[in-house]
GROMACS .gro file of C-alpha atoms in nm:
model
  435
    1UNK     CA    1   3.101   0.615  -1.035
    2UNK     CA    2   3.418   0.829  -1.093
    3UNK     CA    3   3.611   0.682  -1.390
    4UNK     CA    4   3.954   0.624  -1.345
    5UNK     CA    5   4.233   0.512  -1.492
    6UNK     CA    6   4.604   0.310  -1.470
    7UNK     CA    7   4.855   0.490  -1.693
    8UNK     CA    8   5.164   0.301  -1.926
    9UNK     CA    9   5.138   0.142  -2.296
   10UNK     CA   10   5.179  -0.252  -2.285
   11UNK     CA   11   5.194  -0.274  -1.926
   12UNK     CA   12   5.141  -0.556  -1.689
   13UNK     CA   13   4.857  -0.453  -1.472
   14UNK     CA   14   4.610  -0.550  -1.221
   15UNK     CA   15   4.265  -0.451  -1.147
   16UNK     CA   16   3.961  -0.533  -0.898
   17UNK     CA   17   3.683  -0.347  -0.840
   18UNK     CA   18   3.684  -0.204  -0.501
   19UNK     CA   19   3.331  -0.355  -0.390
   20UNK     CA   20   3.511  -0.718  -0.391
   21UNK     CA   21   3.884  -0.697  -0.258
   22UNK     CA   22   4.071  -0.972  -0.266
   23UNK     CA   23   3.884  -1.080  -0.621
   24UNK     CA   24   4.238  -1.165  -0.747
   25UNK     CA   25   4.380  -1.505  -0.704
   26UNK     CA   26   4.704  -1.452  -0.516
   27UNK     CA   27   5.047  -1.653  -0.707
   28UNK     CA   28   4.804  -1.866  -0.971
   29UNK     CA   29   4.639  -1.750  -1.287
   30UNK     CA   30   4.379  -2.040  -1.231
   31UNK     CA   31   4.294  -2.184  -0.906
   32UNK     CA   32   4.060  -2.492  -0.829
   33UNK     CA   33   3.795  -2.213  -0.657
   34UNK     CA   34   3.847  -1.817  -0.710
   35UNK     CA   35   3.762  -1.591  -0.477
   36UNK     CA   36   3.412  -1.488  -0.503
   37UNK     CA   37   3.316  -1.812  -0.655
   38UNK     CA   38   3.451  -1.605  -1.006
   39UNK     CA   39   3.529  -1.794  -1.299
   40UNK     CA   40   3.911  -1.708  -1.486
   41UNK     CA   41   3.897  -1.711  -1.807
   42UNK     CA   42   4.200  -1.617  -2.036
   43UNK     CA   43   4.173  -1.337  -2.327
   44UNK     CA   44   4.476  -1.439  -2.566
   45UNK     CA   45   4.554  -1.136  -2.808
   46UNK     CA   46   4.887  -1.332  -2.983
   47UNK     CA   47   4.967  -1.700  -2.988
   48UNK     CA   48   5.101  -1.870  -2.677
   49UNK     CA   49   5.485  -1.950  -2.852
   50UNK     CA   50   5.504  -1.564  -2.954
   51UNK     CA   51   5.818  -1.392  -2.797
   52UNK     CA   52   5.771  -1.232  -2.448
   53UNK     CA   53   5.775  -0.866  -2.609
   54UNK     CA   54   5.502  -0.963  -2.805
   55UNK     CA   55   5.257  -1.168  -2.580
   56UNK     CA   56   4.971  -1.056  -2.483
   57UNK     CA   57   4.734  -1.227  -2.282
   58UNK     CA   58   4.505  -1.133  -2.004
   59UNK     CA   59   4.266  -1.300  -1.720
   60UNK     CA   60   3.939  -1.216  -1.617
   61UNK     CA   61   3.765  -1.331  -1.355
   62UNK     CA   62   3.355  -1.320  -1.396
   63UNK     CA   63   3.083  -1.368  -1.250
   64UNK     CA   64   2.935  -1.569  -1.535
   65UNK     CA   65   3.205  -1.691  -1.861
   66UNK     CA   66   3.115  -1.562  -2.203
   67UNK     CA   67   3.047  -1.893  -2.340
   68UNK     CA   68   2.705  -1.889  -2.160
   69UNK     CA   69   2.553  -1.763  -2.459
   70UNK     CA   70   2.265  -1.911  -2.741
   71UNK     CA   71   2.385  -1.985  -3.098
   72UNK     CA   72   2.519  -1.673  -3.344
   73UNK     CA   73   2.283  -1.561  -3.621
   74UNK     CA   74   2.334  -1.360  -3.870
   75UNK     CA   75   2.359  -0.976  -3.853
   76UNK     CA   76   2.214  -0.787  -4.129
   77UNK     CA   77   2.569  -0.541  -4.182
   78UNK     CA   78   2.409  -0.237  -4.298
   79UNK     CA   79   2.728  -0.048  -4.472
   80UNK     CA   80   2.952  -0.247  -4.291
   81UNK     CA   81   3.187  -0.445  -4.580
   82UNK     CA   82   3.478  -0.628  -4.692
   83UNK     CA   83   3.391  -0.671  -5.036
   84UNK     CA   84   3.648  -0.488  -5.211
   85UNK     CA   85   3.531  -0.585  -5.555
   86UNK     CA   86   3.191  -0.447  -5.519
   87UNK     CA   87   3.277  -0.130  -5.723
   88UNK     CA   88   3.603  -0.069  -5.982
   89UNK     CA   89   3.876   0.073  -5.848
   90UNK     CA   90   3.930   0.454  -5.849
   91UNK     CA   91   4.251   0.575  -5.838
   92UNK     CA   92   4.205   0.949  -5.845
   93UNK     CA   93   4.202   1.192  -5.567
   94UNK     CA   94   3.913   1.155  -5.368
   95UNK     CA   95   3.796   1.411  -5.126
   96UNK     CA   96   3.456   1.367  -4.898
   97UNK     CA   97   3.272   1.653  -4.744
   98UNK     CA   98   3.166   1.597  -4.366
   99UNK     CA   99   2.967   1.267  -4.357
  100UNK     CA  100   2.606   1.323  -4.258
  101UNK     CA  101   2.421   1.215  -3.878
  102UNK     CA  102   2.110   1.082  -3.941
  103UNK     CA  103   1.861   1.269  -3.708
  104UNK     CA  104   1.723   1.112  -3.382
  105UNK     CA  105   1.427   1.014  -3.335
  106UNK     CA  106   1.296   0.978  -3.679
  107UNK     CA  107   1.647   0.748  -3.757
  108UNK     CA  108   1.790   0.617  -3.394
  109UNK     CA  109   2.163   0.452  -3.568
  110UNK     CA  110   2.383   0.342  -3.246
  111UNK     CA  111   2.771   0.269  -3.254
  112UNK     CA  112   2.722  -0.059  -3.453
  113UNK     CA  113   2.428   0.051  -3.692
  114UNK     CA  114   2.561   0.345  -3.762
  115UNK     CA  115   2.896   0.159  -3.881
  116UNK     CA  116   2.985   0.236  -4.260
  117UNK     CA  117   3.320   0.115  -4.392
  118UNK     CA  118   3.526   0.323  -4.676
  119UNK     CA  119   3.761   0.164  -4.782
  120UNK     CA  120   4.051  -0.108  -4.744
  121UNK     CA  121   4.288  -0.374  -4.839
  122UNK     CA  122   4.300  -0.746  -4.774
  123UNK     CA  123   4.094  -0.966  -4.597
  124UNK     CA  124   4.062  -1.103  -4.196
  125UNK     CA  125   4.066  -1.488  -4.296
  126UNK     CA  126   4.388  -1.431  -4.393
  127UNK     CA  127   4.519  -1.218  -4.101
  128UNK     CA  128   4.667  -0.939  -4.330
  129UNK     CA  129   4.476  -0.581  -4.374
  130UNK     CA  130   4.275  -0.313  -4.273
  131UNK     CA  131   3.926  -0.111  -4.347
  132UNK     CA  132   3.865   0.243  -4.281
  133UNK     CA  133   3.523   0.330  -4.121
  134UNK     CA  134   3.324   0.597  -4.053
  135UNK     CA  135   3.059   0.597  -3.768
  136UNK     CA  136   2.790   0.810  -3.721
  137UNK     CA  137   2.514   0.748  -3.402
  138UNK     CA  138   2.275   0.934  -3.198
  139UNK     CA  139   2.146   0.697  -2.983
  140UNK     CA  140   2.338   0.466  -2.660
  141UNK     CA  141   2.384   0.083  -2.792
  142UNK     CA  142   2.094  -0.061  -2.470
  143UNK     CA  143   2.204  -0.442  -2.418
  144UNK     CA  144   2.425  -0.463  -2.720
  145UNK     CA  145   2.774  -0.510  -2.711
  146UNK     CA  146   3.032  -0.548  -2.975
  147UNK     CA  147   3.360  -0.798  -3.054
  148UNK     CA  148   3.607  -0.777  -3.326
  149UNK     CA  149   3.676  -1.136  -3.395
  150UNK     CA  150   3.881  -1.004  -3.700
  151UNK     CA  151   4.107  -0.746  -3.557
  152UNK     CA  152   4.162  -0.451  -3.357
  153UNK     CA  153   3.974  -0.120  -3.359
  154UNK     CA  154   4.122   0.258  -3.357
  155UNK     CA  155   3.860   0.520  -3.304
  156UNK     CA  156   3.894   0.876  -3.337
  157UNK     CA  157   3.568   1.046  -3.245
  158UNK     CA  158   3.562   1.373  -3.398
  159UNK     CA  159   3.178   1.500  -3.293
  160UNK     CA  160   3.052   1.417  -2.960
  161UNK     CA  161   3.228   1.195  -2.689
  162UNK     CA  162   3.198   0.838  -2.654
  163UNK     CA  163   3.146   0.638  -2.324
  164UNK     CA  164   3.287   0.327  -2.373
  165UNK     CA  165   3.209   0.022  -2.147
  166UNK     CA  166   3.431  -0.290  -2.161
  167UNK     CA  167   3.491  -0.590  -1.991
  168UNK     CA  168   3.795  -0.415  -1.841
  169UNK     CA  169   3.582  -0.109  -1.720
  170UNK     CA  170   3.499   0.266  -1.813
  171UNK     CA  171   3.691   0.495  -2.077
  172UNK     CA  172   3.554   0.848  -2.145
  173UNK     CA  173   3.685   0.963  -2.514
  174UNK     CA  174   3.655   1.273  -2.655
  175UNK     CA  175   3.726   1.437  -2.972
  176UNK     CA  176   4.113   1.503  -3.014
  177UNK     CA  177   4.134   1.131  -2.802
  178UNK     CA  178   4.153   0.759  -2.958
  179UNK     CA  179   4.097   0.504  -2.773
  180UNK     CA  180   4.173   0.114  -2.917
  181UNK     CA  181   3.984  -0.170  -2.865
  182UNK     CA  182   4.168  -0.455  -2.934
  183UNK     CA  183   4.060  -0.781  -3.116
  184UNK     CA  184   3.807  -0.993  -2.873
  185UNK     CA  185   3.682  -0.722  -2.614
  186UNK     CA  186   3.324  -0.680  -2.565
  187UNK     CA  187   3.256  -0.339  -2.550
  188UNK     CA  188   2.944  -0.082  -2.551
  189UNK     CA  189   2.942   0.246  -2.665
  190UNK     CA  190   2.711   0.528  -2.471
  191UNK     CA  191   2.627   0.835  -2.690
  192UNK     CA  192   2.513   1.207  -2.601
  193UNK     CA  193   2.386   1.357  -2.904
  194UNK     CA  194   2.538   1.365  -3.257
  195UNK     CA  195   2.817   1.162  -3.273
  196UNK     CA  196   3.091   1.063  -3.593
  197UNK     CA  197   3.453   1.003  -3.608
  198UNK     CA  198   3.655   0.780  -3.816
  199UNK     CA  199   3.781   0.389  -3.734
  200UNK     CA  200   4.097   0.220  -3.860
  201UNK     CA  201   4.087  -0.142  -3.865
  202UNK     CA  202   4.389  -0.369  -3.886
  203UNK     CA  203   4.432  -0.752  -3.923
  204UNK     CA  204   4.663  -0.962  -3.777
  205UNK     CA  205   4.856  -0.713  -3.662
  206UNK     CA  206   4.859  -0.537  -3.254
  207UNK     CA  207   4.924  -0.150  -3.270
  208UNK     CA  208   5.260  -0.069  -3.083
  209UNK     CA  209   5.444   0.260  -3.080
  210UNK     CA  210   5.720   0.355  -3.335
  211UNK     CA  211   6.062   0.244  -3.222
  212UNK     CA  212   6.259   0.621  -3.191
  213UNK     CA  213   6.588   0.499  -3.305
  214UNK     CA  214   6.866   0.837  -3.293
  215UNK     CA  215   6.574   1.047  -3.166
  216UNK     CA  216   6.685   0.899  -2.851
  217UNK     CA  217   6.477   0.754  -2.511
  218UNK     CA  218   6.156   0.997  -2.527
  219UNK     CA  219   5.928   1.170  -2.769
  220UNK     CA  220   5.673   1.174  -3.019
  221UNK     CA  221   5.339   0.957  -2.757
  222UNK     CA  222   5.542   0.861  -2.457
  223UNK     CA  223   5.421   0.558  -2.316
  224UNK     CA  224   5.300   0.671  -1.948
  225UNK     CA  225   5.044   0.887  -2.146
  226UNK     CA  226   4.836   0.585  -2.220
  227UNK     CA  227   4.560   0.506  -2.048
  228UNK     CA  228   4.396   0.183  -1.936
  229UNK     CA  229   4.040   0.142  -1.716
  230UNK     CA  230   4.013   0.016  -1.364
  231UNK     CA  231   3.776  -0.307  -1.332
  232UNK     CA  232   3.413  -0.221  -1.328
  233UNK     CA  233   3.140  -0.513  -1.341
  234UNK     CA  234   2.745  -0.510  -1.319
  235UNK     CA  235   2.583  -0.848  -1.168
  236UNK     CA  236   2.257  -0.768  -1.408
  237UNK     CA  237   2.058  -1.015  -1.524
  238UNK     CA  238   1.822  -0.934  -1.867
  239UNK     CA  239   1.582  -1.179  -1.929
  240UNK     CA  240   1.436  -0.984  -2.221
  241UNK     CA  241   1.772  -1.081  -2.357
  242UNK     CA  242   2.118  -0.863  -2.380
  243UNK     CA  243   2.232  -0.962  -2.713
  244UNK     CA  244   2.672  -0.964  -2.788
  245UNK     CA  245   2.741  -0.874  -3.174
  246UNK     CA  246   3.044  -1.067  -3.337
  247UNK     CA  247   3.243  -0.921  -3.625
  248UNK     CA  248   3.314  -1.261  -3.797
  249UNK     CA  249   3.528  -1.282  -4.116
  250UNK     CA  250   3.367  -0.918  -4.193
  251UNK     CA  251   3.011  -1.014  -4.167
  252UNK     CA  252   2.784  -0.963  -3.851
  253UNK     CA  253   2.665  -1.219  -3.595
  254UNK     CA  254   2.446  -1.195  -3.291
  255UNK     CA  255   2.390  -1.401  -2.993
  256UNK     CA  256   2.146  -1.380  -2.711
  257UNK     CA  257   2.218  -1.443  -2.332
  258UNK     CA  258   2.043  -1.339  -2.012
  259UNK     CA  259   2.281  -1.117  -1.808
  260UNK     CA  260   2.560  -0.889  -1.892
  261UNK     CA  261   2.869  -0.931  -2.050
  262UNK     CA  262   3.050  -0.691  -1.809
  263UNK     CA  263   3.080  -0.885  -1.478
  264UNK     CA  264   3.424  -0.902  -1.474
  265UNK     CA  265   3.517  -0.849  -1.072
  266UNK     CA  266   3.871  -0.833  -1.153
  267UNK     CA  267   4.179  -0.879  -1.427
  268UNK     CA  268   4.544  -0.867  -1.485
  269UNK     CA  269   4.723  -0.875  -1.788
  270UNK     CA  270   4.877  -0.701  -2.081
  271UNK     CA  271   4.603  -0.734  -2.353
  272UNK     CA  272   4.326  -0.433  -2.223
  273UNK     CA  273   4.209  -0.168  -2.444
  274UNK     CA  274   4.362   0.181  -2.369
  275UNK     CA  275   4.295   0.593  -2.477
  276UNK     CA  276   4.510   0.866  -2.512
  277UNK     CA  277   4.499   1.247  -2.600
  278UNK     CA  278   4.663   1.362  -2.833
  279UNK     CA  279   4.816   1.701  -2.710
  280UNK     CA  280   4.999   1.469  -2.499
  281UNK     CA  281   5.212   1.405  -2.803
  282UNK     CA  282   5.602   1.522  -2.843
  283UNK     CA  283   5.629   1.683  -3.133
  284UNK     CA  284   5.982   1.707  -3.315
  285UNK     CA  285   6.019   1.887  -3.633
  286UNK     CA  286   6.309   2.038  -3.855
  287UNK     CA  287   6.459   2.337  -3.732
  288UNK     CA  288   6.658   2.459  -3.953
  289UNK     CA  289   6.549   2.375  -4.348
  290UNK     CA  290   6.352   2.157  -4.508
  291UNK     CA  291   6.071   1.897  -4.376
  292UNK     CA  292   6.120   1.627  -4.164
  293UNK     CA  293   5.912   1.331  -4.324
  294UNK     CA  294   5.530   1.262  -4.195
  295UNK     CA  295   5.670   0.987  -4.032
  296UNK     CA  296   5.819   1.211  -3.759
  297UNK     CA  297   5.423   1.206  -3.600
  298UNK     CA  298   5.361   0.878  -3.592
  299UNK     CA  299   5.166   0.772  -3.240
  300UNK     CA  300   5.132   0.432  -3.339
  301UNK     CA  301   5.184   0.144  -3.600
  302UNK     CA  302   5.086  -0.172  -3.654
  303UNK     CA  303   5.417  -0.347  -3.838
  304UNK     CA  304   5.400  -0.614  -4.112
  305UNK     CA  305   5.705  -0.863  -4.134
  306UNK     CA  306   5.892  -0.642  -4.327
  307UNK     CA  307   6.110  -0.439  -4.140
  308UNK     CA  308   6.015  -0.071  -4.152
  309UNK     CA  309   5.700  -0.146  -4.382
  310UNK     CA  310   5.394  -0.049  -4.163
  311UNK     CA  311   5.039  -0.213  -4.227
  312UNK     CA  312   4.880   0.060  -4.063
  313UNK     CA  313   5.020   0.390  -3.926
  314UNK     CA  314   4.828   0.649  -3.736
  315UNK     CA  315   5.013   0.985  -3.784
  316UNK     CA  316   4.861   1.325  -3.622
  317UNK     CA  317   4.930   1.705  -3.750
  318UNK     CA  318   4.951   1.878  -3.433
  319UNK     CA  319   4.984   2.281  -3.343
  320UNK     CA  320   5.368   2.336  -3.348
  321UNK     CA  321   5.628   2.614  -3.455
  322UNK     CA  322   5.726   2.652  -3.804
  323UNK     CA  323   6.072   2.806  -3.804
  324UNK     CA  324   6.264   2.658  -4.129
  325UNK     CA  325   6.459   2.854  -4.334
  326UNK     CA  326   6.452   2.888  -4.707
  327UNK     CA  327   6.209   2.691  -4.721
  328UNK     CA  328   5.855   2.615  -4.863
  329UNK     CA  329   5.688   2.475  -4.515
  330UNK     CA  330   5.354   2.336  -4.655
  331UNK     CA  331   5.370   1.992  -4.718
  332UNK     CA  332   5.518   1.919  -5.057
  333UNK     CA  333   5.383   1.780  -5.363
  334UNK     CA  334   5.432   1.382  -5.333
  335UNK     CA  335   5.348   1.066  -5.497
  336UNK     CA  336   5.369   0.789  -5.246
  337UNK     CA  337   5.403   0.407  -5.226
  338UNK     CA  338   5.179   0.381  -4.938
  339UNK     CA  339   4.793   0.452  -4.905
  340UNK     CA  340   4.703   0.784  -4.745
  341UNK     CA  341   4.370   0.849  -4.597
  342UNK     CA  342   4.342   1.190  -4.391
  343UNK     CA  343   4.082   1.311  -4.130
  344UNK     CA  344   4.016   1.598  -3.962
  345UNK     CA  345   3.920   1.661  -3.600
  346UNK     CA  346   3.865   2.020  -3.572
  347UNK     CA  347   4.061   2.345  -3.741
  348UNK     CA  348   4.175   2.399  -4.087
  349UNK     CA  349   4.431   2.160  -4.229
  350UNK     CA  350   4.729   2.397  -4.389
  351UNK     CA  351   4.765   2.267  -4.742
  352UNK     CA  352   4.396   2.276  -4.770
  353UNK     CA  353   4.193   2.526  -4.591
  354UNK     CA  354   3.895   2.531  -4.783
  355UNK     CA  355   3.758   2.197  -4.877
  356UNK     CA  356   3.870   2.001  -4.660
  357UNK     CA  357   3.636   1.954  -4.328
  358UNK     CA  358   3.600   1.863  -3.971
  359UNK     CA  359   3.421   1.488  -4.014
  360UNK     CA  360   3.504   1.462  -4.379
  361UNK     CA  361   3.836   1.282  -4.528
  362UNK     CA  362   4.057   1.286  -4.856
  363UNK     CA  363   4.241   0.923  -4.980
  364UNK     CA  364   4.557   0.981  -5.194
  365UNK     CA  365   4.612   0.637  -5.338
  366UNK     CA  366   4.906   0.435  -5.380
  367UNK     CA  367   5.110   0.653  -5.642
  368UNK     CA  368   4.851   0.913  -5.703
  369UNK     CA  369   5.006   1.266  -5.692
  370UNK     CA  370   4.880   1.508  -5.444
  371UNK     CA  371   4.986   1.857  -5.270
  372UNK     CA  372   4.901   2.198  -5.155
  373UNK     CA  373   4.613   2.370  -5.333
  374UNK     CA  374   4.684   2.663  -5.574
  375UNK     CA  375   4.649   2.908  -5.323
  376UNK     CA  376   4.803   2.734  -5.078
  377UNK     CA  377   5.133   2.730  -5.290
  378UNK     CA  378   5.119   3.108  -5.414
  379UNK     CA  379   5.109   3.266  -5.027
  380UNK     CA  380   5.354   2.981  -4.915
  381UNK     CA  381   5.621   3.049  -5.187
  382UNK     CA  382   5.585   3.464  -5.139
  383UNK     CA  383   5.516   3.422  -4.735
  384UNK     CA  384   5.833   3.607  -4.499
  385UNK     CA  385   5.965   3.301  -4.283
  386UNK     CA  386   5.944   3.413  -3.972
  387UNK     CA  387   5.882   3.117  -3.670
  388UNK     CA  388   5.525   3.098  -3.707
  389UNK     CA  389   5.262   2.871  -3.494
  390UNK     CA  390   5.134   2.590  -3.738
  391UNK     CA  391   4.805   2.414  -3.729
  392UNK     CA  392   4.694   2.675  -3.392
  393UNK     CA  393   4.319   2.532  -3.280
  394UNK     CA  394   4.371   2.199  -3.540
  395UNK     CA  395   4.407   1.833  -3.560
  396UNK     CA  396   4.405   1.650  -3.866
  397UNK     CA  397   4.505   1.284  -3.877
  398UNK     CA  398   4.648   1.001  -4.100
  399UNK     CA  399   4.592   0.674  -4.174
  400UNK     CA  400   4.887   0.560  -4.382
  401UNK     CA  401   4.912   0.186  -4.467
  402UNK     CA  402   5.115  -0.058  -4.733
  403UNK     CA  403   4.844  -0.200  -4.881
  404UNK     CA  404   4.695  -0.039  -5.198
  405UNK     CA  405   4.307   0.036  -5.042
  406UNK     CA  406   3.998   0.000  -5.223
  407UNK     CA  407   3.721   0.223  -5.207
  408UNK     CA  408   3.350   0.119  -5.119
  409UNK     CA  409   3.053   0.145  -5.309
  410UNK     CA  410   2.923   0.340  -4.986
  411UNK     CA  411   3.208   0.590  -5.032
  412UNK     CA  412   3.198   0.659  -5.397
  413UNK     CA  413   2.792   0.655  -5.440
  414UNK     CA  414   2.569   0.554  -5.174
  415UNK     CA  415   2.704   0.826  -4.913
  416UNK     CA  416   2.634   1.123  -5.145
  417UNK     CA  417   2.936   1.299  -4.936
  418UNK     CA  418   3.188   1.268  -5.259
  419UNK     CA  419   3.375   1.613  -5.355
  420UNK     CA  420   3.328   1.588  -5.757
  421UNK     CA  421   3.566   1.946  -5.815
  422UNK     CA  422   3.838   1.840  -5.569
  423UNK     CA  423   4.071   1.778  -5.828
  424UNK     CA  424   3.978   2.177  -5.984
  425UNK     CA  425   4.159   2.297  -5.662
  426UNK     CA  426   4.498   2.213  -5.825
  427UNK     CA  427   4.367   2.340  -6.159
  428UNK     CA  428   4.524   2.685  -6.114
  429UNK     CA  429   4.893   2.603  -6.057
  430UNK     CA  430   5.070   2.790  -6.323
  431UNK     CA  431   5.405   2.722  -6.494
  432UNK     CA  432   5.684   2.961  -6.327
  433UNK     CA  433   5.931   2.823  -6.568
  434UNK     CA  434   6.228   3.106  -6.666
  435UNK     CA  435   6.515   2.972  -6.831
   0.00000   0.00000   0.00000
């Protein structure tokens, strides 16, 4: 099986798998027989009334529908939390060394086990927020699949890459890729070795990319670069029982059947899951002084009402060229109204070369102050600007969001992975004050 994709964000598209042509209805979403002897059933990602830009909806047509299933039972949830209370808030800089794999075989964890949530903000009842997770697995998920009844999923695998079966079909990702999985679609994750990257969860919200405004018709992740899977099913029947996980109002909830979820013969729609790499991406920086703001490397957001207020960004750091004059080209010392949580995918992130790790992450809360290290600033301010390459052999990430995020008792204690001296790395900033 050769995996294979259809390319464009948002698109309209259509999909059978070759072994059945004609698996499509032809003019009718919902005929009195379907070819095959399928069943159509309708994924709805927004409400029916929303506005055409913003409807999503897609049909599959299976072999067997999804409600064939035996009651949900509770799910014991491991790490996995929306209890923002549990702990008191912290709002100092927090900075988390690379979080640990447990070792196979003595502890197998797969994609769901090994799910361990870090922080967040609101709650999925209400349709408003997102949670920041880290996974770590070393063993395939063997008739399990997963669905986010509460949202949609952005994964950024940073060790090891990630098979990804869905009732849509196949999607290889692999570090410096995401891939989303949006709220309702059964997925699988397949494993080869040590695996861990980082998950941003939103609520109520669908990821879209940035509008561009005077930056004009193209750059930053243009949309042809996304990728969507080509249908794929499996007519397999389990009788020792194939079990389908719910994420339910944060907590988890599984259900037995007796064949598997991913007999879809064929779909068509604008509501699929999708991956993209993220060299792909346009950068567009300032080019003659200064720094253009973070915002400038946005891929995607997921927008609240208020116009220009994200819920959830995902901004990358890519390699570029640094060429601004007079000008200190670190980032700059900042105290922000939004939540920052960084990652990093491989390299050295500039402002912070030493603590900061592949597979670890820093938070700089809502109005906490943050910045380049001590050393950072001393070369940066005495550096000769000459065009330089920035961030060579790197990719560090962002999850920036609105909502003030709360940390988990996981993230603060139970992980061990919490830097205790990260705040000594601003310690030797000196005064340079000469009137």
């Amino acid at each position: 099986f050769i995996l294979q994709y259809m390319s464009g964000f948002g698109n309209e598209h259509v999909s059978e798998d070759p072994r059945c042509p004609g698996a499509l209805p032809e003019g009718q979403n919902n005929p009195q027989v379907c070819p095959y002897g399928l069943y159509a059933e309708q994924l709805s990602g927004s409400a029916f009334t929303c506005p055409r830009p913003t409807n999503k909806r897609s049909w599959l047509y299976r072999i067997l529908p999804s409600v064939c299933h035996k009651p949900f039972k509770p799910l014991k949830e491991g790490h996995l939390t929306h209890d923002w209370d549990e702990i008191e808030p912290d709002p100092n800089q927090l900075r988390w060394k690379p979080f640990e794999i447990p070792k196979a075989p003595q502890n197998k964890m797969d994609f769901v086990s090994g799910l361990h949530t870090l922080c967040g903000a609101g709650e999925p009842r209400g349709r408003n927020g997102i949670a920041v997770h880290i996974f770590v697995c070393n063993t395939s998920m063997v008739d399990r699949c997963l669905y986010n009844s509460d949202g949609d999923f952005l994964i950024v695998p940073q060790q090891g890459k990630l098979l990804i079966t869905t009732e849509f079909g196949k999607m290889l990702v692999e570090p410096n890729e995401i891939c989303v999985i949006q709220q309702g679609m059964r997925f699988s994750v397949e494993v080869f070795g040590e695996t861990r990257g980082y998950i941003l969860e939103v609520y109520g919200a669908h990821f879209e990319l940035p509008d561009l405004g005077p930056i004009g018709a193209n750059g930053l992740a243009n949309p042809r670069d996304f990728l969507v899977p080509v249908a794929w099913y499996e007519d397999r029947q389990v009788p020792g029982g194939y079990t389908v996980i719910s994420k339910y109002q944060g907590k988890l909830f599984a259900a037995q059947q007796d064949y598997s979820p991913f007999n879809v013969v064929a779909w068509h729609g604008n509501y699929t899951p999708y991956k993209y790499h993220l060299e792909k991406f346009m950068v567009i920086n300032a080019v003659a002084f200064d720094h253009a703001d973070p915002s400038i490397f946005t891929v995607l957001t997921a927008k609240t009402t208020r116009a220009g207020v994200a819920l959830a960004d995902f901004v990358i750091f890519p390699p570029r060229w640094g060429v601004a004059n007079n000008t200190f080209r670190p980032p700059y010392y900042h105290r922000n109204c939004m939540s920052e949580f960084m990652g990093l995918i491989k390299g050295h992130y500039e402002a912070k070369e030493e603590g900061f790790q592949p597979g670890g992450g820093s938070l700089h809360s809502m109005m906490t102050p943050h910045g380049p290290d001590a050393d950072c600033f001393e070369k940066a301010s005495k550096a000769k600007l000459e065009p330089e390459r920035v961030a060579d052999g790197t990719m560090a990430f962002m999850f920036e969001s609105s909502l003030s995020l709360a940390v988990t008792k996981w993230g603060l204690q139970t992980s061990n992975r919490l830097d205790k001296n990260y705040y000594k790395c601003w310690e030797p900033l000196k005064s340079h004050f000469n009137p």
